[in-house]
Tab-separated table of C-alpha atoms in Angstrom:
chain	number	residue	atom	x	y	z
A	1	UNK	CA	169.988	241.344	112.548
A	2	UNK	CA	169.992	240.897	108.682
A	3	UNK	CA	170.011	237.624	106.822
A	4	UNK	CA	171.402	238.337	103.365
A	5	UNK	CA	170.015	236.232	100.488
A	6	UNK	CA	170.923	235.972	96.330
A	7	UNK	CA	170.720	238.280	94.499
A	8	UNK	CA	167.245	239.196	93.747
A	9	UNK	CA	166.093	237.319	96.501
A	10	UNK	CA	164.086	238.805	99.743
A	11	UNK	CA	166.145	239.543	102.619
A	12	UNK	CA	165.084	239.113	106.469
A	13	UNK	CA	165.842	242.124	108.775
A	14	UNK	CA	165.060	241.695	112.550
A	15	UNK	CA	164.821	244.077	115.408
A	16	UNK	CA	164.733	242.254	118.759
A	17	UNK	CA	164.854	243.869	122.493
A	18	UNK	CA	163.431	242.410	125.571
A	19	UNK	CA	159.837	243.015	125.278
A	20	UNK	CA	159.217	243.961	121.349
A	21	UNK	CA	160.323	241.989	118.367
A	22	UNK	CA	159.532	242.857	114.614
A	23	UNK	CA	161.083	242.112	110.678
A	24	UNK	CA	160.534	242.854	107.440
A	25	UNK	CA	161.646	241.416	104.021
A	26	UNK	CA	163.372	243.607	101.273
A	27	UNK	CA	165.070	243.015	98.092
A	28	UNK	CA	169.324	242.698	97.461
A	29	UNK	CA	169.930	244.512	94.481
A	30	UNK	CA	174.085	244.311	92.693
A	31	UNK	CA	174.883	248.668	92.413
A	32	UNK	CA	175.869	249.200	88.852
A	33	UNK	CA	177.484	252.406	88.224
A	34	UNK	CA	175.624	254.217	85.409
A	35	UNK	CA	176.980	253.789	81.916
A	36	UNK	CA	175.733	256.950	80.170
A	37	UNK	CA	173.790	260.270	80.907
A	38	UNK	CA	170.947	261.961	79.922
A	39	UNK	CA	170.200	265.562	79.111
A	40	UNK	CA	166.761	266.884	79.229
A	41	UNK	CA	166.308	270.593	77.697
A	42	UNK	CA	163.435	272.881	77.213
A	43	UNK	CA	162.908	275.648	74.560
A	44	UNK	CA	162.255	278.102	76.897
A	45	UNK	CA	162.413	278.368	80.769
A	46	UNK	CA	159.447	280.459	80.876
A	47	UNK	CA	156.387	280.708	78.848
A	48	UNK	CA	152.380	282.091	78.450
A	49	UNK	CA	149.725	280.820	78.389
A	50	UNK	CA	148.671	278.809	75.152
A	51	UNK	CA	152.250	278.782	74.086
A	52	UNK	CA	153.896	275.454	73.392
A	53	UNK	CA	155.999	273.368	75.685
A	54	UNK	CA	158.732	271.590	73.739
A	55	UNK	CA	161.719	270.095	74.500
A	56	UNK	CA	164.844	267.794	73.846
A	57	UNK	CA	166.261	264.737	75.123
A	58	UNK	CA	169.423	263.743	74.813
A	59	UNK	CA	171.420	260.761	75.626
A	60	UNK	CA	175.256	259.793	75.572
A	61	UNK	CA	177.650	257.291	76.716
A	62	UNK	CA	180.314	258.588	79.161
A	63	UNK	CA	182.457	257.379	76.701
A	64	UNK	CA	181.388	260.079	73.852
A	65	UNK	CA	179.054	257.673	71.868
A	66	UNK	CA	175.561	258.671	71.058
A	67	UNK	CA	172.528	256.479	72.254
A	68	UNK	CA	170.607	255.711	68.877
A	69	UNK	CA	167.427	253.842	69.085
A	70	UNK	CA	166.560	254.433	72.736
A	71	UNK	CA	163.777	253.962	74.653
A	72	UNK	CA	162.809	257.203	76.050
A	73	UNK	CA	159.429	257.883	78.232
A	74	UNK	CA	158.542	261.073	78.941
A	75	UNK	CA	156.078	263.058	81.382
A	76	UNK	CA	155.025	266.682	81.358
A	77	UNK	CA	153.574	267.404	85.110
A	78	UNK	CA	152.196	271.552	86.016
A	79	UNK	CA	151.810	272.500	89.192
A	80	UNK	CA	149.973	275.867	90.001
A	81	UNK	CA	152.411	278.181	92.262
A	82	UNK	CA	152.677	281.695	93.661
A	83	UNK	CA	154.512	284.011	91.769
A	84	UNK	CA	156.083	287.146	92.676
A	85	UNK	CA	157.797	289.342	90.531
A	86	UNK	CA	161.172	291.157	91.923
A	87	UNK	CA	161.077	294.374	92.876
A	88	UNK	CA	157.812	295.010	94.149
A	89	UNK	CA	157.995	294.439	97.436
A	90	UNK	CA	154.881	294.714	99.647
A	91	UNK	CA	152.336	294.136	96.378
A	92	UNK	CA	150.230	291.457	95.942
A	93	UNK	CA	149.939	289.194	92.746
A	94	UNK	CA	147.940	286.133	91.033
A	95	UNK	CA	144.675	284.421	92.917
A	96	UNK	CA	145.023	284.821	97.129
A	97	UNK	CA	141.267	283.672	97.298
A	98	UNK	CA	138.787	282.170	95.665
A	99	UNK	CA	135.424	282.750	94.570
A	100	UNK	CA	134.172	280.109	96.907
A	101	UNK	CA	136.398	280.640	99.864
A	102	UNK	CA	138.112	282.687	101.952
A	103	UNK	CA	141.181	280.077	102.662
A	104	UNK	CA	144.189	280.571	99.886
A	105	UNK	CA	144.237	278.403	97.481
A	106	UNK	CA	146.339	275.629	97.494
A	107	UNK	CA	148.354	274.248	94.917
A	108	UNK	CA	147.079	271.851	92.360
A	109	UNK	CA	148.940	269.309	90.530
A	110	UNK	CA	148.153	267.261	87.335
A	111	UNK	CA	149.457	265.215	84.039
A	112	UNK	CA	149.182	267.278	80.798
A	113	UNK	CA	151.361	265.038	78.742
A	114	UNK	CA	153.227	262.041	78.327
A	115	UNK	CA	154.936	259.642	75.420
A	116	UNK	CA	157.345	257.637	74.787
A	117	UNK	CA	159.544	256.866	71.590
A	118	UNK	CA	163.001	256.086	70.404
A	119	UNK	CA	166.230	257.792	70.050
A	120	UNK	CA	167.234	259.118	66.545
A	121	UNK	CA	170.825	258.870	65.223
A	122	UNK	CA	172.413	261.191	67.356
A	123	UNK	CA	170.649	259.839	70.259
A	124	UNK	CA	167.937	262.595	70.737
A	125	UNK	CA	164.689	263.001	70.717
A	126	UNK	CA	162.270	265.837	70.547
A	127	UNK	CA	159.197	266.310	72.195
A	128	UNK	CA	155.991	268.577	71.700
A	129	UNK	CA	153.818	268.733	74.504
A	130	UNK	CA	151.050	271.031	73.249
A	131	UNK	CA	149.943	274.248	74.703
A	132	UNK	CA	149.722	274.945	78.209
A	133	UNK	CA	147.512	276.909	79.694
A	134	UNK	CA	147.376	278.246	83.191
A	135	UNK	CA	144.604	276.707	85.551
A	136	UNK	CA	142.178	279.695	86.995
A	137	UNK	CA	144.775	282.363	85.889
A	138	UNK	CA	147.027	280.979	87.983
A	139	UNK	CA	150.799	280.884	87.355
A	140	UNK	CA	152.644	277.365	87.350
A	141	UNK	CA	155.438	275.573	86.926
A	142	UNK	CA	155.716	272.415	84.393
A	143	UNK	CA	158.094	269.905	85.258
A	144	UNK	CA	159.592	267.843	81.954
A	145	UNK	CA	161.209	264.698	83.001
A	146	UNK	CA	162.088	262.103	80.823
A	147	UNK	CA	163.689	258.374	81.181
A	148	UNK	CA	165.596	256.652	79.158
A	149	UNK	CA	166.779	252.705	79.011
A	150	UNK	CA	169.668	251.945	77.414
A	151	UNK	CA	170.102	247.894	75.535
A	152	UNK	CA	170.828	246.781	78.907
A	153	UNK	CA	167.745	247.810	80.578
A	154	UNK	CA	169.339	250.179	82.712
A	155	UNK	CA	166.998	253.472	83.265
A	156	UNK	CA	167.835	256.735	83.864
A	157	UNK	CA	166.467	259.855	84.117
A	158	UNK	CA	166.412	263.985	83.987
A	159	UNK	CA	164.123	266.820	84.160
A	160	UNK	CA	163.549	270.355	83.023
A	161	UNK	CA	161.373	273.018	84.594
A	162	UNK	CA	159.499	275.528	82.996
A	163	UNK	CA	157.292	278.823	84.308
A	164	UNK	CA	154.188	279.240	82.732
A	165	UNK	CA	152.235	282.800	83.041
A	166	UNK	CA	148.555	283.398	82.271
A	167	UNK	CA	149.624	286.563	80.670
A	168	UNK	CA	152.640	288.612	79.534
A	169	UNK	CA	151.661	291.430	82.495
A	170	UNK	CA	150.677	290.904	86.498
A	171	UNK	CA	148.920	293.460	87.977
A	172	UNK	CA	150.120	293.993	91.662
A	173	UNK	CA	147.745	295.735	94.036
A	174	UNK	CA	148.694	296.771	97.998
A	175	UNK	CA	147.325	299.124	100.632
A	176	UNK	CA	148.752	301.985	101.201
A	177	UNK	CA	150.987	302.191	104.546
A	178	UNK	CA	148.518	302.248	107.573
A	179	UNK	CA	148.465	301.091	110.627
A	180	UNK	CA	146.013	298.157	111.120
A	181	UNK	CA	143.147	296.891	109.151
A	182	UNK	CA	141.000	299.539	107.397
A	183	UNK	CA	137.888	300.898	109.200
A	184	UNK	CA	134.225	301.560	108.313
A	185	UNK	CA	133.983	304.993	107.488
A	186	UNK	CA	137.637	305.957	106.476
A	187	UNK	CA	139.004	306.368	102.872
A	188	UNK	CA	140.879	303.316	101.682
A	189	UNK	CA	143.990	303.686	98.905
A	190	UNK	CA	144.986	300.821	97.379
A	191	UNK	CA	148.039	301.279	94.993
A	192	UNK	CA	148.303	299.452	91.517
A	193	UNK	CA	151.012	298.638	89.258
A	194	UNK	CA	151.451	296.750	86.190
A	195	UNK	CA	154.554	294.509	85.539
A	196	UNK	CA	156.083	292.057	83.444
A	197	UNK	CA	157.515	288.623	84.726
A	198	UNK	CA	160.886	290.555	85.209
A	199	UNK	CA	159.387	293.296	87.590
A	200	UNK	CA	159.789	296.084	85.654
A	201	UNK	CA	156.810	298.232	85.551
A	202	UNK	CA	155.204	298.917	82.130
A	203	UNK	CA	152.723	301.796	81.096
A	204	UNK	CA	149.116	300.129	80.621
A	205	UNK	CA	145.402	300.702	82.108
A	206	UNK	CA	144.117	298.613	85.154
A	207	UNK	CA	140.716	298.062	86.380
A	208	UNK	CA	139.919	297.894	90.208
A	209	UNK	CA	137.252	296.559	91.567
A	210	UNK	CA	136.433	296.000	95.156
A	211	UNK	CA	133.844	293.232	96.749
A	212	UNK	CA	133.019	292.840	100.031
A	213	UNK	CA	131.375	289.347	100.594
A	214	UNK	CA	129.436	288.029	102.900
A	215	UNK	CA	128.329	284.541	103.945
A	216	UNK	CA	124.466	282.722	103.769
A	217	UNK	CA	123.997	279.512	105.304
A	218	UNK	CA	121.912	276.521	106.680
A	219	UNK	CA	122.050	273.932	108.993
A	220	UNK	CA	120.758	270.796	107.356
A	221	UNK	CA	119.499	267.467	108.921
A	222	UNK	CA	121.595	264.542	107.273
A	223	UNK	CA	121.569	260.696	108.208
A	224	UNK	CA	122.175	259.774	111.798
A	225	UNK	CA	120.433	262.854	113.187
A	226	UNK	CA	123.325	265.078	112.646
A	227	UNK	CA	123.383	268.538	111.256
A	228	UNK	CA	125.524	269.989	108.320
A	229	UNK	CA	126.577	273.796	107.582
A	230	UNK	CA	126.191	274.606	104.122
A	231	UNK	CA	127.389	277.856	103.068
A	232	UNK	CA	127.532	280.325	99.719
A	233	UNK	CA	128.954	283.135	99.384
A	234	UNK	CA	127.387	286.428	98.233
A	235	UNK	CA	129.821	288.934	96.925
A	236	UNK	CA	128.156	292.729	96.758
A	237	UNK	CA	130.420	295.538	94.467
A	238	UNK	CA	131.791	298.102	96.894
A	239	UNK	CA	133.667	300.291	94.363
A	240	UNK	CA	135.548	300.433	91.075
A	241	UNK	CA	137.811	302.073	89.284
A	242	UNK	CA	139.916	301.954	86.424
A	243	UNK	CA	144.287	303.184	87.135
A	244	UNK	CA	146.599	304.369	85.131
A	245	UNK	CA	149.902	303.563	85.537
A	246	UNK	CA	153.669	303.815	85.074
A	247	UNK	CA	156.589	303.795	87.129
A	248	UNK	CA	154.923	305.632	89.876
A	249	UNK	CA	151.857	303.242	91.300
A	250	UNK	CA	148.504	304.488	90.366
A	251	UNK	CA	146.144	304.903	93.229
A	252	UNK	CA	142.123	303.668	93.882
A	253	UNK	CA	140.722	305.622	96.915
A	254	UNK	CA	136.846	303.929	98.106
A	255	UNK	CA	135.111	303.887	101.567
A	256	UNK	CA	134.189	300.673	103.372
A	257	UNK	CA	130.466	301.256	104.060
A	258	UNK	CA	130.265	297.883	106.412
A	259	UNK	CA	132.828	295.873	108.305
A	260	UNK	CA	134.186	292.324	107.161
A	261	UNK	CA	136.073	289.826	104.571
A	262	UNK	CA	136.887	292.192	101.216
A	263	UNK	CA	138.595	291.818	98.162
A	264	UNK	CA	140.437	293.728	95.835
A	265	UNK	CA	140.750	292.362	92.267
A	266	UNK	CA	143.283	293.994	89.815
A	267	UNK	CA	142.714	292.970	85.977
A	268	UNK	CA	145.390	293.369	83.084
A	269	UNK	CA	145.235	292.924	79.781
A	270	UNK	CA	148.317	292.347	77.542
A	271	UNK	CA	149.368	292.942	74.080
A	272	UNK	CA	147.776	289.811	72.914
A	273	UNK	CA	144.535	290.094	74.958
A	274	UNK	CA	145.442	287.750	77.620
A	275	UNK	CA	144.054	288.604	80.882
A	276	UNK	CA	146.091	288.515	84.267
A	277	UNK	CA	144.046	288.859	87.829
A	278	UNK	CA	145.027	289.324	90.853
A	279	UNK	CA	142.907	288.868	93.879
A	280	UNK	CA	143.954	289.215	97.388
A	281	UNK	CA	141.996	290.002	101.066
A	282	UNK	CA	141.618	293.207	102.659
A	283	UNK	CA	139.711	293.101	105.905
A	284	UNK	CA	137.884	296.461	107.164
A	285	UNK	CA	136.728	296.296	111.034
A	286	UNK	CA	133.974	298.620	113.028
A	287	UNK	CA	130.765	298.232	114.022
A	288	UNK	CA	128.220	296.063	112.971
A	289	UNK	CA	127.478	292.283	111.585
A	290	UNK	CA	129.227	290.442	109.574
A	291	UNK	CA	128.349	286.791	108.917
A	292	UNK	CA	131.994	284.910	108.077
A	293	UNK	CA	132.643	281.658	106.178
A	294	UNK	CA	131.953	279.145	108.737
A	295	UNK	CA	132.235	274.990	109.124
A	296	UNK	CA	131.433	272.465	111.922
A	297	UNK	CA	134.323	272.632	113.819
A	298	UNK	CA	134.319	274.913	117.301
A	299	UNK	CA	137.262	276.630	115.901
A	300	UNK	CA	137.377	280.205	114.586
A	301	UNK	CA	139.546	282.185	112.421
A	302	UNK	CA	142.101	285.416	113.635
A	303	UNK	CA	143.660	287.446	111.227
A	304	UNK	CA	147.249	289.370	111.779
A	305	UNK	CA	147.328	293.242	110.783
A	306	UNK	CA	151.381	292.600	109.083
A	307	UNK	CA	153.136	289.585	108.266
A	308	UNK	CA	156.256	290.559	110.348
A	309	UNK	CA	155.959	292.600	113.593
A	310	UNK	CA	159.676	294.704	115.200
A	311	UNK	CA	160.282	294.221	119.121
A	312	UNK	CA	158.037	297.148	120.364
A	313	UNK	CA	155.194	296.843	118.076
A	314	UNK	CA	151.372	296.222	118.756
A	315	UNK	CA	149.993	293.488	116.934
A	316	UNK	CA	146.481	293.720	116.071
A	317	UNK	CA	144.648	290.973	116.057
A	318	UNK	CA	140.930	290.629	114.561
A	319	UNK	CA	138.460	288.098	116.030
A	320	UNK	CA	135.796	286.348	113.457
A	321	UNK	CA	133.588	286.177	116.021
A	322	UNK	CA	130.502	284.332	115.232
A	323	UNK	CA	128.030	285.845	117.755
A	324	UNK	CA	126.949	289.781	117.942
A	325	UNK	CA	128.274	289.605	121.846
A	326	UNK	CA	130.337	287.025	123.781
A	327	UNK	CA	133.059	287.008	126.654
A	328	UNK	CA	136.745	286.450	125.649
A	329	UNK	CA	140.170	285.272	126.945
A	330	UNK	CA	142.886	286.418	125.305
A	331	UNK	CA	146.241	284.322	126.201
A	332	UNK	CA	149.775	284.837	124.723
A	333	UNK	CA	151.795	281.638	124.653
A	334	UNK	CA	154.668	279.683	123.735
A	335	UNK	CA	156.102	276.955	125.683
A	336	UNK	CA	153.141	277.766	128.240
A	337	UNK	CA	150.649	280.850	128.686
A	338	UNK	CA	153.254	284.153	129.671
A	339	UNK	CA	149.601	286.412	129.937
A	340	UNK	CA	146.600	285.929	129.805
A	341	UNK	CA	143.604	288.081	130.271
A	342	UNK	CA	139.792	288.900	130.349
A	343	UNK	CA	137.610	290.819	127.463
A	344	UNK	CA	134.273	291.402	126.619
A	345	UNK	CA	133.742	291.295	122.800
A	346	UNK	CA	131.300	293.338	120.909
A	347	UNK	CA	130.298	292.513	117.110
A	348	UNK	CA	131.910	290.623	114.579
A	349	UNK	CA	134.617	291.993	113.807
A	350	UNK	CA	136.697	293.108	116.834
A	351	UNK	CA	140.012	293.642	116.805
A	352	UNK	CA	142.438	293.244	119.977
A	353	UNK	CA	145.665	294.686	120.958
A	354	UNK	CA	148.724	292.195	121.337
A	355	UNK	CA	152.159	294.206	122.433
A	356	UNK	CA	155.273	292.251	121.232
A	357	UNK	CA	158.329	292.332	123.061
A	358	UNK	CA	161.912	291.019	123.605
A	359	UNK	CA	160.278	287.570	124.849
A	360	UNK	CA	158.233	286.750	121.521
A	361	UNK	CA	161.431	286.423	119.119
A	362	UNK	CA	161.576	283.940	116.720
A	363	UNK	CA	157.946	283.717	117.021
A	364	UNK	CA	154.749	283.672	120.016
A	365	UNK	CA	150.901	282.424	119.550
A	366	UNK	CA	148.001	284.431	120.233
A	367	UNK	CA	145.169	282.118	121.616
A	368	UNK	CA	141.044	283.216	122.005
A	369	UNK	CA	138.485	281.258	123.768
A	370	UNK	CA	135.109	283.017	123.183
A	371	UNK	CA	131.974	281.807	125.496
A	372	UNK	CA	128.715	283.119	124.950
A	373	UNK	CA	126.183	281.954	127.371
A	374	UNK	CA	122.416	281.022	126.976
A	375	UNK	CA	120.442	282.914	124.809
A	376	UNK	CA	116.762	283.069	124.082
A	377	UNK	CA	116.139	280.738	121.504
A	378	UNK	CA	114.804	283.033	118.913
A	379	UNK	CA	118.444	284.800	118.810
A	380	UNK	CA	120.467	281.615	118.918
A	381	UNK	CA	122.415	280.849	115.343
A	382	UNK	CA	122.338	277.099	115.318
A	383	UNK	CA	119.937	274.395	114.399
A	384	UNK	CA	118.602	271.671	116.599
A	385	UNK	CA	116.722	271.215	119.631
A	386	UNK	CA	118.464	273.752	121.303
A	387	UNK	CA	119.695	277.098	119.372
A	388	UNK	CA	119.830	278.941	122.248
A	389	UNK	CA	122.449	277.038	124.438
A	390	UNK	CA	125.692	278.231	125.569
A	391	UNK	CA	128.179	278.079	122.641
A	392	UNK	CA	132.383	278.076	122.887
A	393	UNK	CA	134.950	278.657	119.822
A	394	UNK	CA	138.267	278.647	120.526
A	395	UNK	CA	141.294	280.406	117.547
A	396	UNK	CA	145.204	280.723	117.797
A	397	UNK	CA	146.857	283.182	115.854
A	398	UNK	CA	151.218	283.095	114.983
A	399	UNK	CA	152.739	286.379	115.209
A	400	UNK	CA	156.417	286.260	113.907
A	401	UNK	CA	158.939	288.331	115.842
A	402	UNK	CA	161.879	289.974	115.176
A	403	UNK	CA	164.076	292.884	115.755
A	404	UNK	CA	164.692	294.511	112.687
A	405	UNK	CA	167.876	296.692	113.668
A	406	UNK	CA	169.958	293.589	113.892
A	407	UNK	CA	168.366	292.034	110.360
A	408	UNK	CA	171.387	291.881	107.698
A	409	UNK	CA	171.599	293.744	104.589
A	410	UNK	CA	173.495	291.549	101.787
């Protein structure tokens, strides 16, 4: 039930049924149909880094007329994005991980500028933003939106976007095709190529470098008798290089001396000295410890070998286990368990077969509960009165499905 008031006034809408009854108040507003437009434009849909973001507003009656002496406020709002250039598929560009943690960053949004004036004659107006850089040499996207009120106080608005890159080159970096993660022991290629915001590839130097980090932490006492993980991380140089490159990828072959979390950093440099990188994970599996990022949740992390798997395939699957030896079930599920079945787990950094079939299309979850019983308390990992006690962590992985054959080329 709704009891319409004035104008202006608060209206009363009711909901009533047998057992529940509830209302609420809102506003009745007259529509008026807008009486003119507005036109926001930028200079340029794409810019670098420490260029300047300008742009125009403009404003007009339906009729034809301009708008002169306008109110017009106006907000300039960047976002931080993922940006892939065309034409490269299967390479990786801009920050996948920071220097602090493992996760991908997520995006980041913030003010850089805003004003207000009036209308000139014609009924524009011109704005100047500054420069704009691009937070942690990441690529973004500034959104220009401006609002303008016309004698009758009747607002409306319109918006421009514009790309922002940290540099006039991205360096892409990729593993070349295997099958599976890397392995300890075994020659790694990673392939490099330098292109420009369009995705064609330009003749330039890039450096390589490889880290592989690793994880310190403590379990600290706070208020309340309850314990804390606090964690660093310690990043160690594996290998470097420095690529030439065309048309044709360049190549940077190293060996993984240990097992766990890696990274492979690609750094451009363009005309004007600005400096793209691109950093993205590369996880190498085998024997012995690694000690991953880690929180105070009973959940742990799995990690996919491909994006994508084809009806048929084996999905690998690694574990970040966090003891040197626990017992494991390994479930496959969607809509209930379809299989599930016993492991033992040796090491950190185990990886487990998962075939995909028919059944998993559009998509199926991979599931892990890892128990490790008692241990003596010298070897258990955790602080408290008890370091040795029986300890469960439980992960689920997605693995997309589909068969490729039937995929559509257009």
């Amino acid at each position: 039930t709704v009891l319409a008031g004035e104008l202006g006034w608060p209206a009363v809408a009711e909901v009533t049924s047998d057992k529940v009854s509830s209302s609420g108040t809102f506003r009745v507003e007259e529509y008026r149909p807008p009486q003119f437009k507005v036109d926001v434009t930028a200079t340029s849909d794409a810019l670098l880094s420490g260029q300047s973001l300008q742009g125009r507003v403009l404003a007009r009656y339906l009729f034809g007329g301009a708008m002169p002496g306008s109110t017009v406020r106006w907000t300039a709002t960047r976002t931080t994005e993922d940006f892939q250039p065309p034409d490269n598929p299967g390479f990786a560009f801009g920050i996948a991980t920071w220097e602090w943690s493992d996760e991908n960053p997520a995006p980041s949004t913030e003010v850089i500028g805003a004003g207000e004036g009036k209308t000139d004659a014609q009924g524009a107006f011109e704005v100047d933003a500054g420069k704009v850089e691009s937070p942690g040499g990441r690529s973004a996207r500034v959104t220009f939106e401006a609002e303008v009120a016309d004698v009758n106080r009747q607002r409306i608005a319109n918006r421009a976007e514009v790309h922002v890159h940290p540099a006039a080159l991205y360096a892409g970096i990729r593993q070349r095709s295997v099958d599976g993660f890397a392995e300890v022991g075994k020659p790694v290629a990673l392939e490099v190529v330098a292109v420009a915001p369009d995705g064609k590839r330009q003749k330039t130097e890039v450096k390589v470098t490889v880290l592989r980090r690793d994880w310190k932490f403590v379990r600290k006492k706070t208020a309340g008798d309850r314990w804390e993980t606090l964690s660093e991380p310690v990043e160690e140089q594996v290998a470097t290089c420095t690529v030439k490159v065309e048309q044709v990828p360049g190549a940077c072959t190293f060996t993984a001396r240990a097992p766990g979390f890696h990274i492979a950093q690609a750094e451009v440099t363009d005309g004007q000295k600005r400096t793209q990188t691109t950093r993205t994970s590369l996880y190498v599996v085998g024997e012995g410890w690694v000690s991953w990022q880690r929180n105070d949740s009973d959940r742990i992390d799995l990690v996919t070998d491909k994006a994508v798997y084809d009806v048929g395939e084996t999905a690998k699957v690694l574990v970040k286990s966090p003891f040197p030896t626990a017992e494991a079930v390994v479930t496959v599920e969607r809509e209930g368990v379809s299989s599930a079945r016993h492991v033992s787990l040796k090491g950190a950094a185990t990886t487990l077969d998962v075939p995909v079939g028919e059944a998993g299309i559009p998509d199926v979850y991979v599931g892990v509960a890892l128990v490790r019983g008692r241990v003596p308390q010298a070897d258990g990992q955790d602080a408290g009165e008890d370091p040795g006690r029986p300890q469960v962590r439980v992960g689920y992985a997605k693995l997309k499905v589909e068969r490729k054959s039937k995929r559509l080329a257009v």
